[in-house]
Coordinates of C-alpha atoms and ligand atoms in Angstrom, one line a residue:
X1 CA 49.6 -113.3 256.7
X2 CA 50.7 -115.2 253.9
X3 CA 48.6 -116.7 251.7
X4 CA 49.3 -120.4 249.7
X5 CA 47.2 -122.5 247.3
X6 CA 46.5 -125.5 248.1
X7 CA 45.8 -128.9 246.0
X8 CA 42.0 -129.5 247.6
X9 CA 40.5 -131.8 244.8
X10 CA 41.7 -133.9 242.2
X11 CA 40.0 -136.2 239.5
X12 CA 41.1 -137.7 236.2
X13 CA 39.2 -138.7 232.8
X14 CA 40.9 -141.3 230.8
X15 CA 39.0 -142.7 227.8
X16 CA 37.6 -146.4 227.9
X17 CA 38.5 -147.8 224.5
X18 CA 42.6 -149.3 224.9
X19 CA 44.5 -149.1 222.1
X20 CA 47.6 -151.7 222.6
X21 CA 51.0 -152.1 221.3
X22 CA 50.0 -155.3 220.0
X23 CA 47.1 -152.9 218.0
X24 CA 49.5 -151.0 216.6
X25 CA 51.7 -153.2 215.0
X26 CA 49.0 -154.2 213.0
X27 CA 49.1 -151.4 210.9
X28 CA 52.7 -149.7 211.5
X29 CA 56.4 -151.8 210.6
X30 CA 56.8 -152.1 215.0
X31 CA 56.5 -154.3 218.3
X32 CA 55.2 -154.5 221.5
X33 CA 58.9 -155.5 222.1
X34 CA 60.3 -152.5 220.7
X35 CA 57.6 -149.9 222.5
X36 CA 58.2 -151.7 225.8
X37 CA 61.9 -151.4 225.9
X38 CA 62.4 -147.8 224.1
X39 CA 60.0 -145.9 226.1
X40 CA 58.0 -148.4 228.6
X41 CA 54.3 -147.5 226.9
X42 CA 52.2 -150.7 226.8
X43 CA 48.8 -149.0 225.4
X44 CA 47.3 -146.1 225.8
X45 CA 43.5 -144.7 225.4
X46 CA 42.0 -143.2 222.1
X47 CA 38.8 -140.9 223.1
X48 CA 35.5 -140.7 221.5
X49 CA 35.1 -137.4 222.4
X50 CA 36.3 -134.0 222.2
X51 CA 39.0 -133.0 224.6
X52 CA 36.6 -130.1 226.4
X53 CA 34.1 -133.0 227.5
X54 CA 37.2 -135.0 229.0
X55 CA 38.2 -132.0 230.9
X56 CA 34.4 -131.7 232.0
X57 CA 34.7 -135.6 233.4
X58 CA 38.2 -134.3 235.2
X59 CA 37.4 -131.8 236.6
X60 CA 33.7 -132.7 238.2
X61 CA 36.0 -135.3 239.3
X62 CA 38.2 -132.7 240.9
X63 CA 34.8 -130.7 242.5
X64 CA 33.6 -133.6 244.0
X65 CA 37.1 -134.4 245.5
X66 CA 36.9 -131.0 247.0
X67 CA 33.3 -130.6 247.9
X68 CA 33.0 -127.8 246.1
X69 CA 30.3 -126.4 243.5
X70 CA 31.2 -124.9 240.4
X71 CA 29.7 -122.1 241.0
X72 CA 32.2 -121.8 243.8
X73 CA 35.3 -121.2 241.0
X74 CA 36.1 -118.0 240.3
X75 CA 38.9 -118.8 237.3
X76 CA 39.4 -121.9 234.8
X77 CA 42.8 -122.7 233.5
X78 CA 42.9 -125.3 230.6
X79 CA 46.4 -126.3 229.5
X80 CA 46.3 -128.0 225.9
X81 CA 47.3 -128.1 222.5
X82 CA 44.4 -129.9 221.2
X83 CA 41.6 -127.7 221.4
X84 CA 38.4 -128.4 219.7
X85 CA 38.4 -125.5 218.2
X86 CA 40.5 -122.1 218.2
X87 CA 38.0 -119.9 219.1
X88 CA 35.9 -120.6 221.4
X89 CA 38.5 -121.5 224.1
X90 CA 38.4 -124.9 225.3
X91 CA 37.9 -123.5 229.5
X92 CA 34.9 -121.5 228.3
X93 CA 33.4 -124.9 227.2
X94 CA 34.1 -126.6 230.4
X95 CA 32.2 -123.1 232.2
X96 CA 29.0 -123.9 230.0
X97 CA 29.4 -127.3 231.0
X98 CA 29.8 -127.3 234.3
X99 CA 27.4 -124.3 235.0
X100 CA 30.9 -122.4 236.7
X101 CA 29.1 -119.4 235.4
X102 CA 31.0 -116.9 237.6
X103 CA 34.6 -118.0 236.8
X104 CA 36.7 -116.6 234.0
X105 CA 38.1 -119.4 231.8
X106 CA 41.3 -119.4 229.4
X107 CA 43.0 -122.0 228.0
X108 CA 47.1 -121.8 228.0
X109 CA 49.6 -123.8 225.0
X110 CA 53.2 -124.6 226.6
X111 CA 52.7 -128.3 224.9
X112 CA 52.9 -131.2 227.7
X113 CA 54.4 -128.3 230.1
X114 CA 50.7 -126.6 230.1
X115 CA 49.7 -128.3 233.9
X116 CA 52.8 -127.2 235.4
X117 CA 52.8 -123.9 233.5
X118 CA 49.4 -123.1 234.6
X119 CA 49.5 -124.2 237.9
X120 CA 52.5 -121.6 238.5
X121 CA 50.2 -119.2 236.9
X122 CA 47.1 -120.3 239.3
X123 CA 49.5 -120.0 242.7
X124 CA 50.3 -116.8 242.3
X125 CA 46.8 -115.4 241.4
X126 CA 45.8 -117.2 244.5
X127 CA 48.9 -116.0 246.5
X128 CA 48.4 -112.0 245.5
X129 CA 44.8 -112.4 246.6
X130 CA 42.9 -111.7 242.7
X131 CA 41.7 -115.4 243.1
X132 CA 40.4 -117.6 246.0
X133 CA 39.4 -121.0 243.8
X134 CA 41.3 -121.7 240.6
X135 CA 40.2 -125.2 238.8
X136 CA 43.6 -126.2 236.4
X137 CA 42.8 -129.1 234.1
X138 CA 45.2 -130.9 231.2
X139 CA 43.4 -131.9 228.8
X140 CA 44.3 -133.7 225.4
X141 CA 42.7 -135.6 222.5
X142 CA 46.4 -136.6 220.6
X143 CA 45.3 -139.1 218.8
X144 CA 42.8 -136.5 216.4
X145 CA 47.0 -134.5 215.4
X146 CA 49.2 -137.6 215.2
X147 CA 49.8 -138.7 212.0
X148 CA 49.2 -142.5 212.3
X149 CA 51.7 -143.5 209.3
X150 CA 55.0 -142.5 211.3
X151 CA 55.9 -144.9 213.8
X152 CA 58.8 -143.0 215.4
X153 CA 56.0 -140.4 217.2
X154 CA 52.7 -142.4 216.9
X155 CA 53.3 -144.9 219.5
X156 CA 54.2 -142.6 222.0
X157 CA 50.8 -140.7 222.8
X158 CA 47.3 -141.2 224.1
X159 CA 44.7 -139.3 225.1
X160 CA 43.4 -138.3 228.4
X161 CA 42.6 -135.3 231.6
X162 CA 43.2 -134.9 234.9
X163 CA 42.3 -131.9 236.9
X164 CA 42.9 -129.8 240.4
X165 CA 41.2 -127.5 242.3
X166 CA 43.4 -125.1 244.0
X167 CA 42.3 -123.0 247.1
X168 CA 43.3 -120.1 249.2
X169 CA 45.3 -121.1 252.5
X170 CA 46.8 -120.3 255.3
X171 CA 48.9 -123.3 255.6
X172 CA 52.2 -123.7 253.8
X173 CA 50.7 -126.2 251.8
X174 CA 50.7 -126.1 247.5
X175 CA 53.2 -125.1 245.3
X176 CA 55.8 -123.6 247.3
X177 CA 58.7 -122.8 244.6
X178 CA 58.2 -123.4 241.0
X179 CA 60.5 -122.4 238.0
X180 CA 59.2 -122.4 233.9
X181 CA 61.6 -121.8 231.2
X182 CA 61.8 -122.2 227.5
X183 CA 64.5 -122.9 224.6
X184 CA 63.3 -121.7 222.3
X185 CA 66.1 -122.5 219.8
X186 CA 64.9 -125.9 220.1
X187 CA 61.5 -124.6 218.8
X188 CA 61.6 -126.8 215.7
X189 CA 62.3 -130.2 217.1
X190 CA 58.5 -131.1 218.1
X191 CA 55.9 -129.4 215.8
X192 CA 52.7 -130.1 214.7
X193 CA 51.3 -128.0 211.4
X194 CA 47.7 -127.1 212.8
X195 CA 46.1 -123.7 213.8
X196 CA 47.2 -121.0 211.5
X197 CA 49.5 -122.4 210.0
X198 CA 47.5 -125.1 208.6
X199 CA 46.6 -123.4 204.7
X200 CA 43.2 -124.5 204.4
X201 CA 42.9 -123.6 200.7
X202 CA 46.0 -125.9 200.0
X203 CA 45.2 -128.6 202.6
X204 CA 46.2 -131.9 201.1
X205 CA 45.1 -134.2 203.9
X206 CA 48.5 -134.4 205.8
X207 CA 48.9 -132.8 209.3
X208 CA 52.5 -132.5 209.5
X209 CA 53.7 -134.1 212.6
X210 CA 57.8 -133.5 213.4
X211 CA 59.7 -135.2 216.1
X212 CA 63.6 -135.4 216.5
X213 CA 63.0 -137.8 219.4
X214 CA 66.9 -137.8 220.7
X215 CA 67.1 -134.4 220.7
X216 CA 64.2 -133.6 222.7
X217 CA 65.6 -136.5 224.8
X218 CA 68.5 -134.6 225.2
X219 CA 66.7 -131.1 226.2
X220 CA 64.3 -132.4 228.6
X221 CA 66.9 -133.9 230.7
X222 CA 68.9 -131.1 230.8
X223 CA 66.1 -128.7 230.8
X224 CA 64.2 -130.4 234.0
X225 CA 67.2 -131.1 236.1
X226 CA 68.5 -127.2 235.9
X227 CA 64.8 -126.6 237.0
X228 CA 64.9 -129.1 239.8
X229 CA 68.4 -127.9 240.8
X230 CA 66.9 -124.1 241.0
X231 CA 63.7 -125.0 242.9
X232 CA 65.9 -127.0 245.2
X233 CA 68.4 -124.0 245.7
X234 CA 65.1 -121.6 246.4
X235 CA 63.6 -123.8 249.0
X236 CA 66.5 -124.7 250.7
X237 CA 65.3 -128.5 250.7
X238 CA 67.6 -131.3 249.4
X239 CA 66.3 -134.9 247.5
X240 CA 66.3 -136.3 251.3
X241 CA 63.2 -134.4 251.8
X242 CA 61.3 -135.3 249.3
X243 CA 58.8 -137.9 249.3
X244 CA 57.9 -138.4 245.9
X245 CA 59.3 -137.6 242.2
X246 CA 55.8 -137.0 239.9
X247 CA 57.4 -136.3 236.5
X248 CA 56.0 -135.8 232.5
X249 CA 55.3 -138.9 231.4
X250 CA 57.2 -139.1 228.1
X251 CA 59.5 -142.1 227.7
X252 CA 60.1 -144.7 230.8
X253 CA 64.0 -144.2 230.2
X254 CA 63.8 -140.6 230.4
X255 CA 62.1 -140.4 234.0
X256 CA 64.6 -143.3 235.0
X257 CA 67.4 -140.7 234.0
X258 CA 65.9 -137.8 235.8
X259 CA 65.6 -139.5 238.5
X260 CA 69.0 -140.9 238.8
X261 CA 69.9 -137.0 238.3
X262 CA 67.7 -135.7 240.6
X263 CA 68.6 -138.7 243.2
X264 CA 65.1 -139.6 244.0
X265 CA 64.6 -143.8 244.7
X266 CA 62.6 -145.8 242.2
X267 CA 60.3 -146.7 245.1
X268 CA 59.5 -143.0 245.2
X269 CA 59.4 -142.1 241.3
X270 CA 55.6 -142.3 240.2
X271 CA 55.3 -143.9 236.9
X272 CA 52.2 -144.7 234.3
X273 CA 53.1 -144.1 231.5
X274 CA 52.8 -148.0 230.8
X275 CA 48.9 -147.8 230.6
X276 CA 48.5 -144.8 229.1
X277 CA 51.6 -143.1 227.1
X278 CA 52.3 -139.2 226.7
X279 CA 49.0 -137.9 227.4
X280 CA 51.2 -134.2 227.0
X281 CA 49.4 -131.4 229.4
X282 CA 47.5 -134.5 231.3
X283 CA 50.1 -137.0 232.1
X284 CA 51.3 -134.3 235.3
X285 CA 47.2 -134.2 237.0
X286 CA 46.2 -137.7 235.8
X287 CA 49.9 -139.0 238.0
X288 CA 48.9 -137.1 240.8
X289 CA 45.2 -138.5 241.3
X290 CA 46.3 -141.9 240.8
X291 CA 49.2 -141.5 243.2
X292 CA 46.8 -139.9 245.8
X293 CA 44.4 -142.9 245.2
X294 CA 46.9 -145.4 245.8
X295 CA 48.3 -144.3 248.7
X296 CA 51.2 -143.4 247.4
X297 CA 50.8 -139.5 248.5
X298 CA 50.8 -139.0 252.2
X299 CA 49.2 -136.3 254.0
X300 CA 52.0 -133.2 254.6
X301 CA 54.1 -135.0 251.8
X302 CA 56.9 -133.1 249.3
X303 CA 56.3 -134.0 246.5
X304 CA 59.0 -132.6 243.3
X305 CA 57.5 -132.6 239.5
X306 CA 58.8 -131.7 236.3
X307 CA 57.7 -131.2 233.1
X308 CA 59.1 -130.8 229.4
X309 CA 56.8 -129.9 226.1
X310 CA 57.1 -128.7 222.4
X311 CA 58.4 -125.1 222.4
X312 CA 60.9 -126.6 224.0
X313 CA 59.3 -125.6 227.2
X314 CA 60.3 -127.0 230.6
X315 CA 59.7 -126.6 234.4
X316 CA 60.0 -128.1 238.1
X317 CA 57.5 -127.8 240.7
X318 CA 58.0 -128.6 244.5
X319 CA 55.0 -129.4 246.1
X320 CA 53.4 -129.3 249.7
X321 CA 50.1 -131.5 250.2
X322 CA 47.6 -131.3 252.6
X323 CA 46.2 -133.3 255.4
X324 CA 43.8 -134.5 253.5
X325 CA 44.4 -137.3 250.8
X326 CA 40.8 -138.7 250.7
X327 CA 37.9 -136.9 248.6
X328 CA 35.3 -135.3 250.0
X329 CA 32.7 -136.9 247.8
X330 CA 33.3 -140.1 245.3
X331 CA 34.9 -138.1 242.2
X332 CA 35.5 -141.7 239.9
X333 CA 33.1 -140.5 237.2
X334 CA 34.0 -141.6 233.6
X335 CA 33.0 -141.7 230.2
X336 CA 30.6 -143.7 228.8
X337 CA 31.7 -146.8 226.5
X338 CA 32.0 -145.6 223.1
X339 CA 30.8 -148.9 221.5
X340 CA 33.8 -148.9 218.8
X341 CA 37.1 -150.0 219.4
X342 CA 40.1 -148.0 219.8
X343 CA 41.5 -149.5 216.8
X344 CA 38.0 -149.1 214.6
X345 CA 38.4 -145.1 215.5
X346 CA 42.2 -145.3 214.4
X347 CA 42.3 -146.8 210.9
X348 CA 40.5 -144.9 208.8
X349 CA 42.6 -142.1 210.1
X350 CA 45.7 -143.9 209.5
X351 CA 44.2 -144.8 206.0
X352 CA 43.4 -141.8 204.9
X353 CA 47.1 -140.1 205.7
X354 CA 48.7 -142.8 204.1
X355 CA 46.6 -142.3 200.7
X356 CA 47.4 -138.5 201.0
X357 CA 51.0 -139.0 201.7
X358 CA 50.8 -141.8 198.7
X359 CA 49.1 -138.7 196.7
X360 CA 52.1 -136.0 197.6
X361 CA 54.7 -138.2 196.6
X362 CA 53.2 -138.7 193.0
X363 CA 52.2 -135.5 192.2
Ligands
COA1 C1 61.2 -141.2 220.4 C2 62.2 -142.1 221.2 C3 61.4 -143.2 222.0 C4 63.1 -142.8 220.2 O1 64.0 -143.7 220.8 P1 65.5 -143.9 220.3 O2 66.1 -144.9 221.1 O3 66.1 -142.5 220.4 O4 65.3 -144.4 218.9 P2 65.8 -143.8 217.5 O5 65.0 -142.6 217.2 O6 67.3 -143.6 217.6 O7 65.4 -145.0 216.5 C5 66.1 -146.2 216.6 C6 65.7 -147.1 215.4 O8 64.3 -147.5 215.7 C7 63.5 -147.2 214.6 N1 62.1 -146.9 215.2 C8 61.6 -145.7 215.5 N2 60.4 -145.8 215.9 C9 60.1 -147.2 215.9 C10 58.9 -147.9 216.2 N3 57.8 -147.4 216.7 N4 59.0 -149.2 216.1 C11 60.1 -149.9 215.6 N5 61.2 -149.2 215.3 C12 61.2 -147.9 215.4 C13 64.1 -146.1 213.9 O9 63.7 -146.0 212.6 C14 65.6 -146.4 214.1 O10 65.9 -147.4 213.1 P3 67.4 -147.4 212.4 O11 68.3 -147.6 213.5 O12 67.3 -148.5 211.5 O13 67.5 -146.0 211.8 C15 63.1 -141.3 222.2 O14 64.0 -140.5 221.4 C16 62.3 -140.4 223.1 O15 61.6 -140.8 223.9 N6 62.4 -139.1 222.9 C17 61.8 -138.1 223.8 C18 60.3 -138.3 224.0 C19 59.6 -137.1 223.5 O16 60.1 -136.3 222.8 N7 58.3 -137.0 223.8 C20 57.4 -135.9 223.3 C21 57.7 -134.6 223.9 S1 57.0 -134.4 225.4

């Protein structure tokens, strides 16, 4: 008999402090006019914690939606590129935390492609039998690696986590064809200096942070609809049988284009990246609990996803849900209020990169 995953819990984490266009233009040469019409963010969240205690909210979250115990997981998948630290992983944080004591936990970097990425990797660990119950969580804190002086990549990102618990199945439910690539010749046109990389003896207070915006446009497009087009081709299914487009939530015009490409009705295309902006690995798990919330997943409904990230990595994903769209147990637990306001947590980051930069160019 054939064995599928399927999506049994789902929960989000998205921090309470609201950091607005409005905010922003405060402090960076932009508008809430140009924001809203290049790429349809309106604000987005800054966290007061690190990004293993989101994914802790997101995926108790997740449990609770599945009625599971933690001790029921037997692996942990974290997708981000904004771990606290590089060693320990960020998944063997959310083990300690959650008291998941039996499962392995490893955190995996394709940039905002990590939740798709890792819920390939998750289905077929579940599918070949070596797991029963995988728990998949994106996870980012953006705002600690933006650099706050550049306006052309700071007002695109926020930070956030969504989870799923995936589960052993008879039913031909889950991810039922999925398909991850990467360009790598297009490795240079979204990088962030951190990790290794980052000279600690020569660090002069500037994370480098580089973005050619219109040619990632570019790549993602093309990237996501050849992956669309092959998961279409290996499931035989066509955009008439798909209830619902859940993309990476990167720029507003960008899902409009894939969409158009990929022939799926606005009605149909899920879309919120207005309240919270590129939230990279979580923008795929935070959609899809938000769209189950609202109603707007049905039970037994297609659903089609794709995803593009630094690397330039990329992937589709066509999914199968369940008969069951309501959670087991409440899982709307959230962080508690920070008592500082998103724009108190920014500025004296943003002042302190603009006297380093200030500092490089004089000397
Ligand atoms: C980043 C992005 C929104 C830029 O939109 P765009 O329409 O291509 O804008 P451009 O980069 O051509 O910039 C147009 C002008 O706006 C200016 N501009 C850039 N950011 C601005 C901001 N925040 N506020 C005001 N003006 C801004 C530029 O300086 C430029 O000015 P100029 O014409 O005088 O030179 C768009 O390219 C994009 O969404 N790219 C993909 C998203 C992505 O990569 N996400 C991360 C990976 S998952």
């Amino acid at each position: 008999m054939t064995t599928y995953a399927e999506i049994t819990g789902w929960g989000k984490c998205l921090p309470p402090a609201v950091l607005t266009n409005d905010d922003l233009a405060t402090f960076l040469d932009t508008s809430d006019e140009w924001i809203t019409s290049r790429t349809g963010i309106s604000e987005r969240r800054i966290s007061h914690v690190g990004t293993s205690e989101m994914a802790t909210v997101a995926a108790k979250n997740a449990l609770a939606a599945a009625g599971l115990e933690a001790d029921d997981l037997d692996l942990i998948i974290v997708g981000t590129c904004t771990a606290d630290e590089i060693i320990p992983n960020v998944a063997s944080a959310v083990q300690q935390k959650l008291g998941a004591k039996t499962a392995a936990a490893f955190d995996l970097n394709a940039a905002c492609s990590s939740f798709l990425y890792a819920m390939h990797m998750a289905t077929q660990a579940i599918r070949t039998g070596a797991q029963k119950r995988v728990l998949i969580i994106g996870a980012e804190r953006l705002s600690r690696i933006l650099d706050w002086t550049k306006r052309e990549s700071a007002v695109l990102f926020g930070d956030g986590a969504g989870a799923m618990i995936l589960e052993a199945s008879d039913q031909p439910v889950g991810l039922l064809s999925s398909h991850i690539s990467c360009d790598a010749d297009a490795r240079d046109v979204l990088s962030v200096d951190f990790g290794l990389s980052f000279d600690r003896f020569n660090f002069d207070g500037i994370m480098q942070f580089d973005f050619v915006g219109q040619e990632i446009f570019k790549r993602a497009v093309k990237g996501m609809n050849a992956a669309v087009a092959k998961v279409f081709e290996e499931t035989g299914m066509t955009t008439d049988d798909v209830d619902a487009l859940i993309p990476h939530q990167a720029n507003k015009r960008l899902i409009d284009h894939l969409a158009k490409l990929c022939k799926v009705p606005s009605d149909k295309t899920v879309i919120n990246i207005q309240n919270y902006g590129n939230t990279s690995s979580a923008t795929l798990p935070i959609a899809f609990a938000e769209a189950v919330e609202q109603g707007l997943v049905k039970p037994g409904d297609s659903i089609i996803s794709a995803v593009f990230g630094g690397g330039l990595t990329c992937g589709a994903g066509l999914i199968r849900w369940g008969q069951r769209v309501e959670p087991k147990q409440p899982n709307n637990m959230t962080l508690d209020d920070p008592g500082i306001s998103a724009l108190e947590m920014i500025l004296p980051m943003h002042e302190k990169t603009a006297a380093a930069w200030k500092k490089r160019q004089q000397g």
